[in-house]
Coordinates of C-alpha atoms in Angstrom, one line a residue:
M140 CA 19.6 -110.4 -21.1
G141 CA 22.7 -110.6 -18.9
K142 CA 22.1 -107.0 -17.7
T143 CA 18.5 -107.8 -16.8
I144 CA 19.6 -110.9 -14.8
W145 CA 22.2 -108.8 -13.0
N146 CA 19.7 -106.1 -12.1
D147 CA 17.2 -108.8 -10.9
K148 CA 20.0 -110.4 -8.8
R149 CA 21.0 -107.0 -7.3
K150 CA 17.4 -106.2 -6.4
F151 CA 17.0 -109.6 -4.8
V152 CA 20.2 -109.3 -2.8
W153 CA 19.2 -105.8 -1.6
L154 CA 15.7 -107.0 -0.7
L155 CA 17.0 -110.0 1.1
S156 CA 19.5 -107.9 3.1
I157 CA 16.8 -105.4 4.1
L158 CA 14.4 -108.2 5.2
L159 CA 17.1 -110.0 7.1
F160 CA 18.6 -107.0 8.9
G161 CA 15.2 -105.6 9.5
A162 CA 14.0 -108.8 11.0
F163 CA 17.1 -109.0 13.2
I164 CA 16.7 -105.3 14.3
A165 CA 13.0 -105.8 15.0
T166 CA 13.6 -109.0 17.0
S167 CA 16.5 -107.7 19.0
G168 CA 14.8 -104.3 19.6
I169 CA 11.5 -105.9 20.8
S170 CA 13.5 -108.3 23.1
Y171 CA 15.5 -105.4 24.5
Q172 CA 12.5 -103.2 25.0
V173 CA 10.5 -106.0 26.7
A174 CA 13.4 -106.8 29.0
R175 CA 14.1 -103.1 29.8
N176 CA 10.4 -102.4 30.4
S177 CA 10.2 -105.4 32.7
L178 CA 13.3 -104.3 34.6
S179 CA 12.1 -100.7 34.8
E180 CA 8.7 -101.9 36.1
Q181 CA 10.4 -104.0 38.7
I182 CA 12.5 -101.0 39.9
E183 CA 9.6 -98.5 39.9
E184 CA 7.0 -100.7 41.4
N185 CA 8.9 -103.0 43.8
T186 CA 12.6 -102.4 44.4
L187 CA 12.7 -98.6 44.8
P188 CA 9.5 -98.3 46.9
L189 CA 10.8 -101.1 49.2
T190 CA 14.0 -99.2 49.6
S191 CA 12.1 -96.0 50.3
D192 CA 10.1 -97.8 52.9
N193 CA 13.2 -99.0 54.6
I194 CA 14.8 -95.5 54.6
Y195 CA 11.5 -94.1 55.9
S196 CA 11.6 -96.6 58.8
E197 CA 15.1 -95.6 59.7
I198 CA 14.1 -91.9 59.5
Q199 CA 11.5 -92.6 62.1
Q200 CA 14.3 -93.8 64.4
D201 CA 17.0 -91.2 63.5
L202 CA 15.3 -88.0 62.5
L203 CA 11.9 -88.1 64.2
Q204 CA 13.4 -88.4 67.7
P205 CA 13.9 -84.6 67.9
I206 CA 10.1 -84.1 67.3
F207 CA 9.4 -86.6 70.0
I208 CA 11.8 -84.8 72.4
S209 CA 10.3 -81.4 71.6
S210 CA 6.8 -82.8 72.2
L211 CA 7.9 -84.1 75.6
M212 CA 9.4 -80.7 76.5
A213 CA 6.2 -78.9 75.4
Q214 CA 4.1 -81.2 77.6
D215 CA 6.5 -81.2 80.5
T216 CA 4.7 -80.0 83.7
F217 CA 7.9 -78.4 85.0
V218 CA 8.3 -76.1 81.9
R219 CA 4.7 -75.0 82.0
D220 CA 4.6 -74.5 85.8
W221 CA 7.8 -72.5 85.7
T222 CA 6.5 -70.3 82.9
I223 CA 3.1 -69.7 84.5
N224 CA 4.9 -68.7 87.8
D225 CA 6.5 -65.7 86.1
E226 CA 9.8 -67.5 85.1
Q227 CA 11.4 -67.3 88.6
D228 CA 14.9 -68.6 89.0
P229 CA 15.9 -69.0 85.3
E230 CA 18.8 -71.2 86.3
K231 CA 16.3 -74.0 86.9
L232 CA 15.1 -73.9 83.3
I233 CA 18.6 -73.5 82.0
H234 CA 19.7 -76.6 84.0
Y235 CA 16.6 -78.5 82.6
L236 CA 17.6 -77.5 79.0
R237 CA 21.2 -78.6 79.6
E238 CA 19.9 -82.0 80.9
I239 CA 17.8 -82.4 77.8
Q240 CA 20.7 -81.6 75.5
D241 CA 23.1 -83.9 77.3
K242 CA 20.6 -86.8 77.6
Y243 CA 19.5 -86.8 74.0
D244 CA 22.8 -85.6 72.4
T245 CA 21.3 -82.6 70.6
V246 CA 23.3 -79.6 69.6
T247 CA 20.9 -77.2 71.2
S248 CA 17.8 -77.0 73.4
F249 CA 15.8 -73.9 74.0
F250 CA 12.6 -72.2 75.3
V251 CA 11.2 -68.8 74.3
S252 CA 8.6 -67.3 76.6
E253 CA 5.7 -65.5 75.1
K254 CA 5.4 -63.3 78.1
S255 CA 9.0 -62.1 78.5
R256 CA 10.2 -62.9 75.0
N257 CA 13.4 -64.2 76.6
Y258 CA 15.3 -66.8 74.6
Y259 CA 16.4 -69.4 77.2
H260 CA 19.2 -71.7 76.0
S261 CA 21.1 -74.5 77.7
S262 CA 24.0 -72.1 78.1
G263 CA 21.9 -69.2 79.5
I264 CA 19.6 -66.4 78.4
L265 CA 20.9 -65.6 74.9
K266 CA 18.6 -62.7 73.8
Q267 CA 15.1 -61.3 73.8
I268 CA 12.9 -62.0 70.8
K269 CA 11.8 -58.9 68.9
D270 CA 9.2 -58.7 66.2
I271 CA 11.4 -56.2 64.2
D272 CA 14.4 -58.5 64.0
P273 CA 14.4 -60.7 60.8
E274 CA 16.3 -63.4 62.6
D275 CA 13.4 -63.8 65.0
A276 CA 10.8 -64.2 62.3
W277 CA 10.7 -67.9 62.9
Y278 CA 9.1 -67.4 66.3
F279 CA 6.2 -65.3 65.1
R280 CA 5.7 -67.7 62.1
V281 CA 5.4 -70.7 64.5
R282 CA 3.2 -68.8 66.9
S283 CA 0.7 -68.0 64.1
L284 CA 0.5 -71.6 62.9
P285 CA -3.0 -73.1 62.9
K286 CA -4.1 -74.9 66.1
S287 CA -3.8 -78.2 64.3
E288 CA -0.1 -77.6 63.6
L289 CA 1.8 -77.9 66.8
Y290 CA 5.4 -77.6 65.5
E291 CA 7.5 -76.5 62.6
I292 CA 10.9 -77.8 61.3
N293 CA 13.3 -75.3 59.8
I294 CA 17.0 -74.9 59.1
D295 CA 18.7 -71.9 60.4
P296 CA 22.1 -70.8 61.9
D297 CA 22.6 -71.8 65.5
T298 CA 21.6 -68.9 67.8
S299 CA 24.6 -69.7 70.1
N300 CA 27.1 -70.4 67.3
L301 CA 26.4 -68.6 64.1
N302 CA 29.0 -70.8 62.3
R303 CA 26.9 -73.8 62.7
T304 CA 23.6 -74.7 60.8
V305 CA 21.0 -76.5 62.7
V306 CA 17.8 -78.4 61.9
Y307 CA 15.4 -76.9 64.5
V308 CA 12.2 -78.5 65.8
N309 CA 10.1 -75.6 67.1
Y310 CA 7.2 -76.9 69.3
K311 CA 4.4 -74.7 70.6
V312 CA 3.8 -74.8 74.4
F313 CA 0.4 -74.2 76.0
D314 CA -0.6 -73.8 79.6
F315 CA -3.1 -76.2 81.3
E316 CA -6.0 -74.2 80.0
G317 CA -4.8 -74.3 76.3
R318 CA -3.3 -70.7 76.2
F319 CA -0.1 -70.2 74.2
I320 CA 2.8 -69.5 76.5
G321 CA 5.9 -70.1 74.3
I322 CA 7.9 -72.2 72.1
T323 CA 10.4 -74.9 73.0
G324 CA 12.5 -77.4 71.1
V325 CA 15.8 -78.9 70.2
G326 CA 18.1 -78.9 67.2
L327 CA 20.3 -81.3 65.3
A328 CA 23.4 -80.3 63.5
V329 CA 23.0 -80.3 59.7
E330 CA 26.3 -82.1 59.3
R331 CA 25.0 -84.9 61.5
V332 CA 21.8 -85.2 59.4
K333 CA 23.9 -85.2 56.2
K334 CA 25.9 -88.1 57.6
L335 CA 22.6 -89.9 58.3
I336 CA 21.6 -89.3 54.7
E337 CA 25.0 -90.4 53.4
R338 CA 24.7 -93.6 55.5
Y339 CA 21.3 -94.3 53.8
Q340 CA 22.9 -93.7 50.4
E341 CA 25.8 -96.0 51.1
R342 CA 23.7 -98.7 52.5
Y343 CA 21.1 -98.8 49.8
N344 CA 23.2 -97.4 46.9
R345 CA 20.6 -94.7 46.1
R346 CA 20.5 -90.9 46.1
V347 CA 18.6 -89.6 49.1
Y348 CA 17.5 -86.0 49.8
F349 CA 14.5 -84.0 51.2
I350 CA 12.4 -81.3 49.7
D351 CA 9.8 -79.1 51.4
R352 CA 6.2 -78.7 50.3
E353 CA 7.2 -75.9 48.0
G354 CA 9.8 -77.9 46.2
H355 CA 12.9 -76.5 47.8
V356 CA 15.7 -79.0 48.5
T357 CA 16.2 -78.9 52.3
L358 CA 18.6 -81.7 53.3
Y359 CA 21.0 -83.7 51.2
G360 CA 24.3 -85.6 51.4
A361 CA 27.8 -84.2 50.7
E362 CA 27.9 -85.5 47.1
F363 CA 24.5 -84.0 46.1
S364 CA 24.5 -82.1 42.8
G365 CA 21.4 -80.3 41.8
D366 CA 19.4 -77.2 41.7
E367 CA 17.8 -75.5 44.8
T368 CA 14.3 -76.5 43.8
I369 CA 12.9 -79.4 41.8
Q370 CA 11.1 -76.8 39.6
D371 CA 14.5 -75.7 38.4
T372 CA 15.9 -79.3 37.9
P373 CA 15.9 -80.5 34.3
G374 CA 13.6 -83.5 33.9
L375 CA 12.1 -83.1 37.4
D376 CA 10.6 -79.7 36.5
K377 CA 7.9 -81.5 34.5
L378 CA 7.1 -83.8 37.4
A379 CA 7.1 -81.2 40.2
T380 CA 3.4 -80.8 40.4
R381 CA 2.7 -84.5 40.6
I382 CA 5.3 -84.9 43.3
L383 CA 4.1 -82.0 45.4
T384 CA 0.4 -83.0 45.2
S385 CA 0.7 -86.7 45.9
P386 CA 1.6 -88.4 49.2
S387 CA 3.8 -90.8 47.3
A388 CA 4.7 -91.3 43.7
S389 CA 6.9 -93.6 41.5
L390 CA 8.3 -91.7 38.5
S391 CA 11.2 -91.7 36.1
Y392 CA 13.0 -88.9 34.2
M393 CA 16.2 -88.4 32.1
R394 CA 19.3 -86.8 33.7
N395 CA 22.6 -86.4 31.8
G396 CA 21.5 -88.9 29.3
K397 CA 20.6 -91.6 31.9
M398 CA 17.2 -92.8 33.1
V399 CA 16.6 -92.0 36.7
Y400 CA 13.9 -93.8 38.8
L401 CA 12.4 -91.7 41.6
N402 CA 10.2 -92.6 44.5
S403 CA 8.8 -89.6 46.5
R404 CA 7.1 -90.0 49.9
L405 CA 5.7 -87.4 52.2
V406 CA 7.0 -87.6 55.7
P407 CA 4.0 -86.0 57.6
E408 CA 6.0 -85.3 60.8
F409 CA 8.6 -83.3 58.9
K410 CA 6.1 -82.0 56.3
W411 CA 8.9 -82.7 53.9
Y412 CA 9.1 -85.2 51.0
L413 CA 11.7 -88.0 51.1
M414 CA 13.2 -88.3 47.7
V415 CA 14.9 -91.6 46.8
E416 CA 16.5 -91.9 43.3
Q417 CA 18.2 -94.6 41.4
E418 CA 20.0 -94.3 38.1
E419 CA 19.7 -97.0 35.5
V420 CA 21.4 -100.0 37.0
D421 CA 24.2 -102.1 35.6
S422 CA 21.7 -104.7 34.4
E423 CA 20.1 -102.1 32.1
Q424 CA 23.6 -101.3 30.8
R425 CA 24.2 -105.0 30.2
L426 CA 20.8 -105.2 28.4
L427 CA 22.0 -102.4 26.1
T428 CA 25.4 -104.1 25.6
T429 CA 23.6 -107.3 24.8
F430 CA 21.3 -105.5 22.3
W431 CA 24.3 -104.0 20.4
A432 CA 26.1 -107.4 20.6
N433 CA 23.0 -109.1 19.1
L434 CA 22.9 -106.5 16.3
S435 CA 26.6 -107.0 15.6
I436 CA 26.1 -110.8 15.4
S437 CA 23.0 -110.2 13.3
F438 CA 25.0 -108.0 10.9
I439 CA 27.7 -110.6 10.6
V440 CA 25.1 -113.4 10.0
T441 CA 23.4 -111.2 7.5
I442 CA 26.6 -110.6 5.6
G443 CA 27.4 -114.3 5.7
I444 CA 23.9 -115.2 4.4
L445 CA 24.2 -112.5 1.7
L446 CA 27.6 -113.8 0.6
I447 CA 26.3 -117.4 0.4
A448 CA 23.2 -116.1 -1.4
N449 CA 25.3 -114.1 -3.8
L450 CA 27.6 -117.0 -4.6
T451 CA 24.6 -119.3 -5.0
L452 CA 22.8 -116.8 -7.2
G453 CA 25.9 -116.2 -9.1
R454 CA 26.3 -119.9 -9.8
Y455 CA 22.7 -120.2 -10.8
Q456 CA 22.9 -117.0 -12.8
R457 CA 25.8 -118.3 -14.8
K458 CA 24.0 -121.6 -15.3
L459 CA 20.9 -119.8 -16.4
E460 CA 22.9 -117.6 -18.7
F461 CA 24.6 -120.6 -20.2
M462 CA 21.3 -122.4 -20.6
A463 CA 19.7 -119.3 -22.1
S464 CA 22.5 -118.7 -24.6
T465 CA 24.0 -122.1 -25.3
D466 CA 22.7 -125.0 -27.3
K467 CA 22.4 -128.0 -25.0
L468 CA 23.5 -130.6 -27.6
T469 CA 26.5 -128.9 -29.2
G470 CA 27.6 -126.4 -26.6
V471 CA 27.7 -123.6 -29.2
A472 CA 25.6 -120.4 -29.0
N473 CA 21.9 -120.7 -29.7
R474 CA 19.7 -118.5 -32.0
Q475 CA 18.5 -116.2 -29.1
V476 CA 22.0 -114.6 -28.7
F477 CA 22.8 -113.9 -32.3
E478 CA 21.5 -110.3 -32.1
E479 CA 23.8 -109.7 -29.1
Y480 CA 26.8 -111.1 -30.9
F481 CA 25.9 -109.1 -34.0
S482 CA 25.4 -105.8 -32.0
K483 CA 28.8 -106.4 -30.4
A484 CA 30.4 -106.9 -33.8
M485 CA 28.8 -103.7 -35.1
A486 CA 30.1 -101.7 -32.2
E487 CA 33.6 -103.1 -32.7
A488 CA 33.4 -102.2 -36.4
G489 CA 32.9 -98.6 -35.4
D490 CA 32.7 -95.7 -37.8
N491 CA 35.1 -97.2 -40.4
E492 CA 32.4 -99.7 -41.3
A493 CA 34.7 -102.7 -41.1
P494 CA 33.3 -105.7 -43.0
I495 CA 31.1 -108.3 -41.3
S496 CA 30.2 -111.6 -43.0
I497 CA 28.0 -114.5 -42.1
I498 CA 27.8 -118.1 -43.3
L499 CA 24.5 -120.0 -43.1
L500 CA 25.2 -123.8 -43.1
D501 CA 22.8 -126.8 -43.4
I502 CA 23.7 -130.5 -43.3
D503 CA 22.6 -132.2 -46.5
L504 CA 20.0 -135.0 -46.4
F505 CA 20.1 -135.0 -42.6
K506 CA 16.6 -136.5 -42.4
D507 CA 17.9 -139.6 -44.2
V508 CA 20.6 -140.0 -41.5
N509 CA 18.0 -139.8 -38.8
D510 CA 15.7 -142.2 -40.6
T511 CA 18.5 -144.7 -41.3
Y512 CA 20.6 -144.7 -38.2
G513 CA 18.3 -143.1 -35.6
H514 CA 18.2 -139.8 -33.8
N515 CA 21.1 -140.7 -31.5
V516 CA 23.4 -141.0 -34.5
G517 CA 21.8 -137.8 -35.9
D518 CA 22.8 -136.0 -32.7
L519 CA 26.3 -137.4 -33.1
V520 CA 26.5 -136.0 -36.6
I521 CA 25.3 -132.5 -35.4
K522 CA 27.9 -132.5 -32.6
T523 CA 30.7 -133.6 -35.0
V524 CA 29.8 -130.8 -37.4
S525 CA 29.7 -128.2 -34.6
S526 CA 33.1 -129.4 -33.4
I527 CA 34.6 -128.9 -36.9
L528 CA 33.1 -125.5 -37.1
K529 CA 34.6 -124.3 -33.8
N530 CA 38.0 -125.6 -34.9
Q531 CA 37.9 -123.8 -38.2
L532 CA 37.0 -120.3 -36.8
R533 CA 38.9 -117.6 -35.1
E534 CA 38.5 -116.7 -31.5
K535 CA 36.4 -113.6 -32.2
D536 CA 34.1 -115.5 -34.6
A537 CA 30.8 -116.9 -33.3
V538 CA 28.9 -120.1 -34.1
C539 CA 25.2 -120.3 -33.5
R540 CA 23.0 -123.3 -33.9
W541 CA 20.3 -121.7 -36.0
G542 CA 17.9 -124.7 -36.4
G543 CA 17.8 -128.4 -36.2
E544 CA 20.7 -129.0 -38.6
E545 CA 21.4 -125.4 -39.5
F546 CA 24.3 -123.3 -38.2
L547 CA 25.0 -119.6 -38.5
L548 CA 28.6 -118.4 -38.4
L549 CA 29.3 -114.7 -37.6
L550 CA 32.7 -113.5 -39.0
P551 CA 33.5 -110.0 -37.8
N552 CA 36.1 -107.9 -39.7
L553 CA 36.1 -110.4 -42.6
E554 CA 35.0 -109.4 -46.1
L555 CA 33.1 -111.6 -48.5
S556 CA 35.9 -113.2 -50.4
H557 CA 37.7 -114.3 -47.3
A558 CA 34.4 -115.5 -45.8
V559 CA 34.0 -117.7 -48.9
D560 CA 37.4 -119.2 -48.3
V561 CA 36.4 -120.0 -44.8
A562 CA 33.2 -121.6 -46.0
E563 CA 35.0 -123.7 -48.6
R564 CA 37.5 -124.9 -46.0
I565 CA 34.7 -125.9 -43.6
R566 CA 32.8 -127.7 -46.5
G567 CA 35.9 -129.7 -47.3
K568 CA 36.7 -130.6 -43.7
I569 CA 33.1 -131.9 -43.2
A570 CA 33.0 -133.8 -46.5
T571 CA 36.2 -135.7 -45.7
R572 CA 35.3 -136.5 -42.1
K573 CA 34.1 -140.1 -41.6
I574 CA 31.8 -140.8 -38.6
R575 CA 32.1 -144.3 -37.4
V576 CA 29.1 -145.8 -35.6
N577 CA 29.3 -149.5 -34.8
E578 CA 30.2 -151.1 -38.1
H579 CA 29.0 -148.2 -40.2
E580 CA 30.9 -145.3 -41.7
I581 CA 28.8 -142.2 -42.2
C582 CA 29.8 -139.3 -44.4
V583 CA 27.9 -136.1 -44.6
T584 CA 28.1 -132.9 -46.6
V585 CA 26.9 -129.4 -46.0
S586 CA 25.6 -126.6 -48.2
L587 CA 26.6 -123.0 -47.3
G588 CA 25.3 -119.6 -48.1
V589 CA 27.7 -116.6 -47.6
A590 CA 26.7 -112.9 -47.3
E591 CA 28.5 -109.7 -46.4
Y592 CA 26.7 -107.2 -44.3
N593 CA 25.5 -104.0 -46.0
H594 CA 25.6 -101.3 -43.4
S595 CA 22.4 -99.9 -44.6
E596 CA 20.4 -103.1 -44.0
R597 CA 18.9 -104.7 -40.9
P598 CA 20.3 -108.0 -39.5
N599 CA 17.3 -110.0 -40.6
E600 CA 17.8 -108.8 -44.1
L601 CA 21.4 -110.0 -44.0
I602 CA 20.2 -113.4 -42.8
N603 CA 17.6 -113.6 -45.5
R604 CA 20.2 -113.0 -48.2
A605 CA 22.4 -115.8 -46.7
D606 CA 19.4 -118.1 -46.5
V607 CA 18.6 -117.4 -50.2
A608 CA 22.2 -118.3 -51.1
L609 CA 21.9 -121.5 -49.0
Y610 CA 18.8 -122.4 -50.8
Q611 CA 20.6 -121.9 -54.1
A612 CA 23.4 -124.2 -53.0
K613 CA 20.8 -126.9 -52.2
E614 CA 19.2 -126.4 -55.6
Q615 CA 22.5 -126.6 -57.4
G616 CA 23.2 -130.1 -56.0
R617 CA 24.3 -129.6 -52.4
D618 CA 27.9 -129.8 -51.0
R619 CA 28.8 -126.4 -52.2
V620 CA 29.2 -122.7 -51.3
V621 CA 27.1 -120.0 -52.8
L622 CA 27.6 -116.3 -52.4
S623 CA 24.8 -113.9 -51.8
N624 CA 24.3 -111.2 -54.5

């Protein structure tokens, strides 16, 4: 019985711990996920696009100026007239290019004539464009652009200083009748553009870079770390098609174990995409820290609840076990636990078959006591008898209240002759004990049947033999001990 209660208690504690901890995890997890989704949505749909818009506005001021300058040069009447008039007095054009460069603070300004293929620079005539020279491929590429595309932006070494990389704006020039007559433009130093990007990054605390329409990374800041194309960038490779086919997009991907929010936007004038990225912010990390803190608190609370539950259940378990195994009136064992006591005595007897004896005791004429003095006095008599029994037995002996006024005594490792001595001693003690109630003196006697266990019989057979001996004691006049045959 005790083992069953322990198993039930253990199952209950495990079930309670699973339910509590599961509920805490579910509650904390849902709260964290809702807060994180809300924060991610705020970044993707509001914060990051707004930052991208601000950077785009600044780009229009900082990076689109060279396009505007190149457009003015291509529409300039002086340039077109000078070219149509067979490029006479090249110093005039060179002076013009120098004025453009100084006025707008560009690193270079140039004009290439379609007729002469001369490359005019602010410092003079640098070279003649040739279709067999790979370095001049840009000219023929721009010349063959569709009519709707008037310019191209590319990044190449500076023609006048090969140690410097320049962002060129190459603008087509047409005469007054719409015939192609050359290409003009200006250039910005890549380092200067990088400083602009770094300024954006520092101001908005975002990573900023550009890609062309094929996905190649074109411009970026000094601390940029990544692959040459977004198709080769882990995480971005799966989003490349969506980015390159949409004018703008708000996406997210994982990089180095962190969530990265990305806003892409096509800059039509550059034909490049502005890429603005933001890694998961401190508030997300705080959410995660709060989540783990909640789980830790939940774990501590769960342990506390389980300890309290365990102590409470232990107390109730002991109380239930006491109630289930103890007679409420006398405090001795009840009939239900006799088999458990007997099995324990059998195990201790072991293979040497040590003797085990029992005594079955009944209070004589107990009904007369109840009828004469009342049930309260009857209970007092039963309690007095049980107290005498406990005082006369050894620590390893067991007393069970077998019935209303019957008691069963289990005497391990005691043979029949000694059990009879114990029974006689108990009979004498009870017979000489006077129970005083008000002005009355009550004396009771008991009849006892004694039997020794035969290792070939079942416990109920042993009890039956002791019961027969008890019946014989009653028949022989009560207040006596009878041995079972």
